[in-house]
Amino acid sequence: MTSRISILITGASGGIGRAAAIECAQRGARIGVHYNGNRERAESTLAALSGDGHQLFQCDITDPAAAQQLIEDTNQALGGLDVLVNNAGISQRYQFDEIDYATWQKTWQRIVDTNLTAASNLCFLAGKKMIAAGGGRIVNVSSRGAFRGEPLMPWYGASKAGMNAMGQSLAQALGPKGVFVYTVAPGFVETEMAAAVLASPEGDNIRNQSSIGRVAQPGELGKTIGFLAFEAPEFMTGCIVDVNGASYLRS
């Protein structure tokens, strides 16, 4: 893979996506900075990228037609699509006994639509482009919650477990076509999405779950994603890379 590749990163206006964009731009890639609602933050990410040729793309990825247009626009504007980073995701926490059935249904639908269905659609659309171009890579951002259970947000854990299974299945389906699929499963990361929980009384307990006594910094995930996008051996396809400070160990 040459140094001047084109990468689309969803949810790149902040947190892990922003860190991944900065890391991959430093490695020489053209970056498609995707955002949904906050253009100002997306522009801040764009301004932080080294090199040139980067582009902003606004899209509600839960809209299948809009997702298709996003891939078409990215492919055209960046001169191809070598790597897709499926990072966009949302979460919502509720106590089981504090919500009603309507909220339960609405929350499941919203989280799964964003975290899993939209990601699967982008994998399909980008995968087709990559196959036509002779190959590529997909990096999906999952969560340790896929393995350890999430009692306050079962919809989130389920969506991320689905992402893991999807990545492994696509690695088998697309490997013969030269498209390699990797998954990153972080624990808590110091991002805007986690800020309220980490600032709450629960924060110290979360930090102490790691043997290092803290949560991850976005740049640590950015470096991991950069490695998978540029350097990871093809034979790692289908892998799930845990980046959680030993807060959850699978056997």
CSV table of N, CA and C in Angstrom, one decimal, residues 138-228:
chain,number,residue,atom,x,y,z
A,138,ILE,N,-10.7,-2.3,5.7
A,138,ILE,CA,-11.8,-1.8,6.5
A,138,ILE,C,-11.4,-2.0,8.0
A,139,VAL,N,-11.5,-0.9,8.7
A,139,VAL,CA,-11.2,-0.9,10.2
A,139,VAL,C,-12.5,-0.5,10.9
A,140,ASN,N,-13.0,-1.4,11.7
A,140,ASN,CA,-14.2,-1.2,12.5
A,140,ASN,C,-13.9,-0.9,13.9
A,141,VAL,N,-14.5,0.1,14.5
A,141,VAL,CA,-14.2,0.4,15.9
A,141,VAL,C,-15.4,-0.1,16.7
A,142,SER,N,-15.1,-1.1,17.5
A,142,SER,CA,-16.0,-1.9,18.3
A,142,SER,C,-15.9,-1.4,19.8
A,143,SER,N,-15.9,-2.3,20.7
A,143,SER,CA,-15.9,-2.0,22.2
A,143,SER,C,-15.7,-3.2,23.0
A,144,ARG,N,-15.0,-3.1,24.1
A,144,ARG,CA,-14.9,-4.2,25.1
A,144,ARG,C,-16.3,-4.6,25.5
A,145,GLY,N,-17.3,-3.7,25.4
A,145,GLY,CA,-18.6,-4.0,25.8
A,145,GLY,C,-19.3,-5.1,25.1
A,146,ALA,N,-18.7,-5.4,23.9
A,146,ALA,CA,-19.2,-6.6,23.1
A,146,ALA,C,-18.9,-7.9,23.9
A,147,PHE,N,-17.9,-7.9,24.8
A,147,PHE,CA,-17.6,-9.2,25.4
A,147,PHE,C,-18.0,-9.2,26.9
A,148,ARG,N,-18.0,-8.1,27.6
A,148,ARG,CA,-18.1,-8.1,29.1
A,148,ARG,C,-19.5,-7.8,29.5
A,149,GLY,N,-20.4,-7.4,28.6
A,149,GLY,CA,-21.8,-7.1,29.0
A,149,GLY,C,-21.9,-5.6,29.4
A,150,GLU,N,-23.0,-5.0,29.1
A,150,GLU,CA,-23.3,-3.6,29.4
A,150,GLU,C,-24.7,-3.5,30.0
A,151,PRO,N,-24.8,-3.6,31.4
A,151,PRO,CA,-26.1,-3.7,32.0
A,151,PRO,C,-26.9,-2.4,31.8
A,152,LEU,N,-26.2,-1.2,31.7
A,152,LEU,CA,-26.9,0.0,31.5
A,152,LEU,C,-27.2,0.4,30.1
A,153,MET,N,-26.6,-0.4,29.2
A,153,MET,CA,-26.8,-0.1,27.7
A,153,MET,C,-26.6,-1.4,27.0
A,154,PRO,N,-27.6,-2.4,27.1
A,154,PRO,CA,-27.4,-3.7,26.4
A,154,PRO,C,-27.5,-3.5,24.9
A,155,TRP,N,-28.2,-2.5,24.4
A,155,TRP,CA,-28.2,-2.2,23.0
A,155,TRP,C,-26.8,-1.9,22.4
A,156,TYR,N,-26.0,-1.2,23.2
A,156,TYR,CA,-24.7,-0.8,22.8
A,156,TYR,C,-23.8,-2.0,22.7
A,157,GLY,N,-23.8,-2.9,23.8
A,157,GLY,CA,-23.0,-4.1,23.8
A,157,GLY,C,-23.4,-5.0,22.7
A,158,ALA,N,-24.7,-5.1,22.4
A,158,ALA,CA,-25.2,-6.0,21.3
A,158,ALA,C,-24.7,-5.4,20.0
A,159,SER,N,-24.8,-4.1,19.8
A,159,SER,CA,-24.4,-3.5,18.5
A,159,SER,C,-22.9,-3.8,18.2
A,160,LYS,N,-22.1,-3.7,19.3
A,160,LYS,CA,-20.7,-3.9,19.1
A,160,LYS,C,-20.3,-5.3,18.9
A,161,ALA,N,-21.1,-6.2,19.6
A,161,ALA,CA,-20.9,-7.7,19.4
A,161,ALA,C,-21.2,-8.0,17.9
A,162,GLY,N,-22.3,-7.4,17.4
A,162,GLY,CA,-22.6,-7.6,16.0
A,162,GLY,C,-21.6,-7.1,15.1
A,163,MET,N,-20.9,-6.0,15.4
A,163,MET,CA,-19.9,-5.4,14.6
A,163,MET,C,-18.7,-6.4,14.6
A,164,ASN,N,-18.4,-7.0,15.7
A,164,ASN,CA,-17.3,-8.0,15.8
A,164,ASN,C,-17.6,-9.1,14.8
A,165,ALA,N,-18.8,-9.7,14.9
A,165,ALA,CA,-19.1,-10.8,14.1
A,165,ALA,C,-19.2,-10.4,12.6
A,166,MET,N,-19.6,-9.2,12.4
A,166,MET,CA,-19.7,-8.8,11.0
A,166,MET,C,-18.3,-8.7,10.4
A,167,GLY,N,-17.3,-8.1,11.2
A,167,GLY,CA,-16.0,-8.0,10.7
A,167,GLY,C,-15.3,-9.3,10.4
A,168,GLN,N,-15.5,-10.3,11.3
A,168,GLN,CA,-15.0,-11.6,11.1
A,168,GLN,C,-15.6,-12.3,9.9
A,169,SER,N,-16.9,-12.1,9.7
A,169,SER,CA,-17.5,-12.7,8.5
A,169,SER,C,-17.1,-12.1,7.2
A,170,LEU,N,-16.9,-10.7,7.2
A,170,LEU,CA,-16.5,-10.0,6.0
A,170,LEU,C,-15.0,-10.3,5.7
A,171,ALA,N,-14.2,-10.6,6.8
A,171,ALA,CA,-12.8,-10.9,6.5
A,171,ALA,C,-12.8,-12.2,5.7
A,172,GLN,N,-13.7,-13.1,6.0
A,172,GLN,CA,-13.7,-14.4,5.3
A,172,GLN,C,-14.2,-14.2,3.9
A,173,ALA,N,-15.3,-13.3,3.8
A,173,ALA,CA,-15.9,-13.1,2.4
A,173,ALA,C,-15.0,-12.3,1.5
A,174,LEU,N,-14.3,-11.3,2.0
A,174,LEU,CA,-13.6,-10.3,1.2
A,174,LEU,C,-12.1,-10.6,1.0
A,175,GLY,N,-11.6,-11.5,1.9
A,175,GLY,CA,-10.2,-11.8,1.8
A,175,GLY,C,-9.7,-12.2,0.4
A,176,PRO,N,-10.5,-13.1,-0.2
A,176,PRO,CA,-10.1,-13.6,-1.6
A,176,PRO,C,-10.1,-12.5,-2.6
A,177,LYS,N,-10.8,-11.4,-2.3
A,177,LYS,CA,-10.9,-10.2,-3.2
A,177,LYS,C,-9.9,-9.2,-2.9
A,178,GLY,N,-9.0,-9.4,-1.9
A,178,GLY,CA,-8.0,-8.4,-1.6
A,178,GLY,C,-8.4,-7.3,-0.6
A,179,VAL,N,-9.5,-7.5,0.1
A,179,VAL,CA,-10.0,-6.6,1.0
A,179,VAL,C,-9.9,-7.2,2.4
A,180,PHE,N,-9.2,-6.5,3.3
A,180,PHE,CA,-8.9,-7.0,4.6
A,180,PHE,C,-9.6,-6.2,5.7
A,181,VAL,N,-10.1,-6.9,6.7
A,181,VAL,CA,-11.0,-6.3,7.7
A,181,VAL,C,-10.5,-6.5,9.1
A,182,TYR,N,-10.3,-5.4,9.8
A,182,TYR,CA,-9.8,-5.5,11.1
A,182,TYR,C,-10.7,-4.8,12.1
A,183,THR,N,-10.7,-5.2,13.3
A,183,THR,CA,-11.6,-4.5,14.3
A,183,THR,C,-10.8,-4.1,15.6
A,184,VAL,N,-11.1,-3.0,16.1
A,184,VAL,CA,-10.5,-2.4,17.3
A,184,VAL,C,-11.5,-2.4,18.4
A,185,ALA,N,-11.2,-3.0,19.6
A,185,ALA,CA,-12.2,-3.0,20.7
A,185,ALA,C,-11.6,-2.2,21.9
A,186,PRO,N,-11.9,-0.9,21.9
A,186,PRO,CA,-11.4,-0.2,23.1
A,186,PRO,C,-12.3,-0.3,24.3
A,187,GLY,N,-11.7,0.0,25.5
A,187,GLY,CA,-12.5,0.2,26.7
A,187,GLY,C,-12.8,1.7,26.7
A,188,PHE,N,-13.0,2.2,27.9
A,188,PHE,CA,-13.3,3.6,28.0
A,188,PHE,C,-12.1,4.5,27.5
A,189,VAL,N,-12.5,5.5,26.8
A,189,VAL,CA,-11.6,6.5,26.2
A,189,VAL,C,-11.9,7.9,26.6
A,190,GLU,N,-11.0,8.7,26.8
A,190,GLU,CA,-11.2,10.1,27.3
A,190,GLU,C,-11.7,10.9,26.1
A,191,THR,N,-13.0,10.8,25.8
A,191,THR,CA,-13.7,11.5,24.7
A,191,THR,C,-14.9,12.2,25.2
A,192,GLU,N,-15.4,13.0,24.4
A,192,GLU,CA,-16.6,13.8,24.7
A,192,GLU,C,-17.8,12.9,25.1
A,193,MET,N,-17.9,11.7,24.4
A,193,MET,CA,-19.0,10.8,24.6
A,193,MET,C,-18.9,10.2,26.0
A,194,ALA,N,-17.7,10.0,26.5
A,194,ALA,CA,-17.5,9.4,27.9
A,194,ALA,C,-17.3,10.4,29.0
A,195,ALA,N,-17.3,11.7,28.7
A,195,ALA,CA,-16.9,12.7,29.6
A,195,ALA,C,-17.8,12.7,30.9
A,196,ALA,N,-19.1,12.7,30.7
A,196,ALA,CA,-20.0,12.7,31.8
A,196,ALA,C,-19.9,11.6,32.7
A,197,VAL,N,-19.7,10.4,32.2
A,197,VAL,CA,-19.5,9.2,33.0
A,197,VAL,C,-18.2,9.3,33.8
A,198,LEU,N,-17.2,9.7,33.1
A,198,LEU,CA,-15.8,9.7,33.7
A,198,LEU,C,-15.8,10.8,34.8
A,199,ALA,N,-16.6,11.8,34.7
A,199,ALA,CA,-16.6,12.9,35.7
A,199,ALA,C,-17.6,12.6,36.8
A,200,SER,N,-18.3,11.5,36.7
A,200,SER,CA,-19.3,11.1,37.8
A,200,SER,C,-18.6,10.3,38.9
A,201,PRO,N,-19.3,10.0,40.0
A,201,PRO,CA,-18.7,9.2,41.0
A,201,PRO,C,-18.2,7.8,40.5
A,202,GLU,N,-18.7,7.4,39.4
A,202,GLU,CA,-18.3,6.1,38.8
A,202,GLU,C,-17.0,6.2,38.1
A,203,GLY,N,-16.5,7.4,37.9
A,203,GLY,CA,-15.3,7.6,37.1
A,203,GLY,C,-14.0,6.9,37.7
A,204,ASP,N,-13.9,7.1,39.0
A,204,ASP,CA,-12.7,6.5,39.6
A,204,ASP,C,-12.7,4.9,39.5
A,205,ASN,N,-13.9,4.4,39.6
A,205,ASN,CA,-14.0,2.9,39.5
A,205,ASN,C,-13.7,2.5,38.1
A,206,ILE,N,-14.1,3.2,37.1
A,206,ILE,CA,-13.8,2.9,35.7
A,206,ILE,C,-12.3,3.0,35.5
A,207,ARG,N,-11.6,4.0,36.0
A,207,ARG,CA,-10.2,4.2,35.8
A,207,ARG,C,-9.4,3.0,36.5
A,208,ASN,N,-10.0,2.6,37.6
A,208,ASN,CA,-9.3,1.5,38.4
A,208,ASN,C,-9.5,0.2,37.8
A,209,GLN,N,-10.4,0.0,36.8
A,209,GLN,CA,-10.6,-1.2,36.1
A,209,GLN,C,-9.3,-1.6,35.3
A,210,SER,N,-8.6,-0.6,34.9
A,210,SER,CA,-7.3,-0.9,34.2
A,210,SER,C,-6.2,-1.1,35.1
A,211,SER,N,-5.2,-1.9,34.8
A,211,SER,CA,-4.0,-2.1,35.6
A,211,SER,C,-3.1,-0.9,35.5
A,212,ILE,N,-3.4,0.0,34.6
A,212,ILE,CA,-2.6,1.2,34.5
A,212,ILE,C,-3.3,2.4,35.3
A,213,GLY,N,-4.5,2.2,35.7
A,213,GLY,CA,-5.2,3.2,36.6
A,213,GLY,C,-5.7,4.4,35.9
A,214,ARG,N,-6.0,4.2,34.6
A,214,ARG,CA,-6.6,5.3,33.8
A,214,ARG,C,-7.4,4.7,32.7
A,215,VAL,N,-8.0,5.6,31.9
A,215,VAL,CA,-8.6,5.2,30.6
A,215,VAL,C,-7.7,5.6,29.5
A,216,ALA,N,-8.1,5.1,28.3
A,216,ALA,CA,-7.2,5.4,27.1
A,216,ALA,C,-7.3,6.8,26.7
A,217,GLN,N,-6.3,7.3,26.1
A,217,GLN,CA,-6.3,8.6,25.4
A,217,GLN,C,-6.7,8.4,23.9
A,218,PRO,N,-7.4,9.3,23.3
A,218,PRO,CA,-7.8,9.1,21.9
A,218,PRO,C,-6.6,8.8,21.0
A,219,GLY,N,-5.4,9.4,21.3
A,219,GLY,CA,-4.3,9.2,20.4
A,219,GLY,C,-3.8,7.8,20.4
A,220,GLU,N,-4.0,7.0,21.5
A,220,GLU,CA,-3.6,5.6,21.6
A,220,GLU,C,-4.5,4.8,20.6
A,221,LEU,N,-5.8,5.2,20.5
A,221,LEU,CA,-6.6,4.5,19.5
A,221,LEU,C,-6.3,4.9,18.1
A,222,GLY,N,-5.9,6.2,18.0
A,222,GLY,CA,-5.5,6.7,16.7
A,222,GLY,C,-4.3,6.0,16.1
A,223,LYS,N,-3.3,5.7,17.0
A,223,LYS,CA,-2.1,5.0,16.6
A,223,LYS,C,-2.5,3.5,16.2
A,224,THR,N,-3.4,2.9,16.9
A,224,THR,CA,-3.8,1.6,16.6
A,224,THR,C,-4.5,1.5,15.3
A,225,ILE,N,-5.4,2.4,15.0
A,225,ILE,CA,-6.1,2.5,13.8
A,225,ILE,C,-5.1,2.8,12.6
A,226,GLY,N,-4.2,3.7,12.8
A,226,GLY,CA,-3.2,3.9,11.8
A,226,GLY,C,-2.4,2.7,11.5
A,227,PHE,N,-2.0,1.9,12.5
A,227,PHE,CA,-1.3,0.7,12.2
A,227,PHE,C,-2.1,-0.3,11.4
A,228,LEU,N,-3.4,-0.4,11.7
A,228,LEU,CA,-4.2,-1.4,11.0
A,228,LEU,C,-4.5,-0.9,9.5
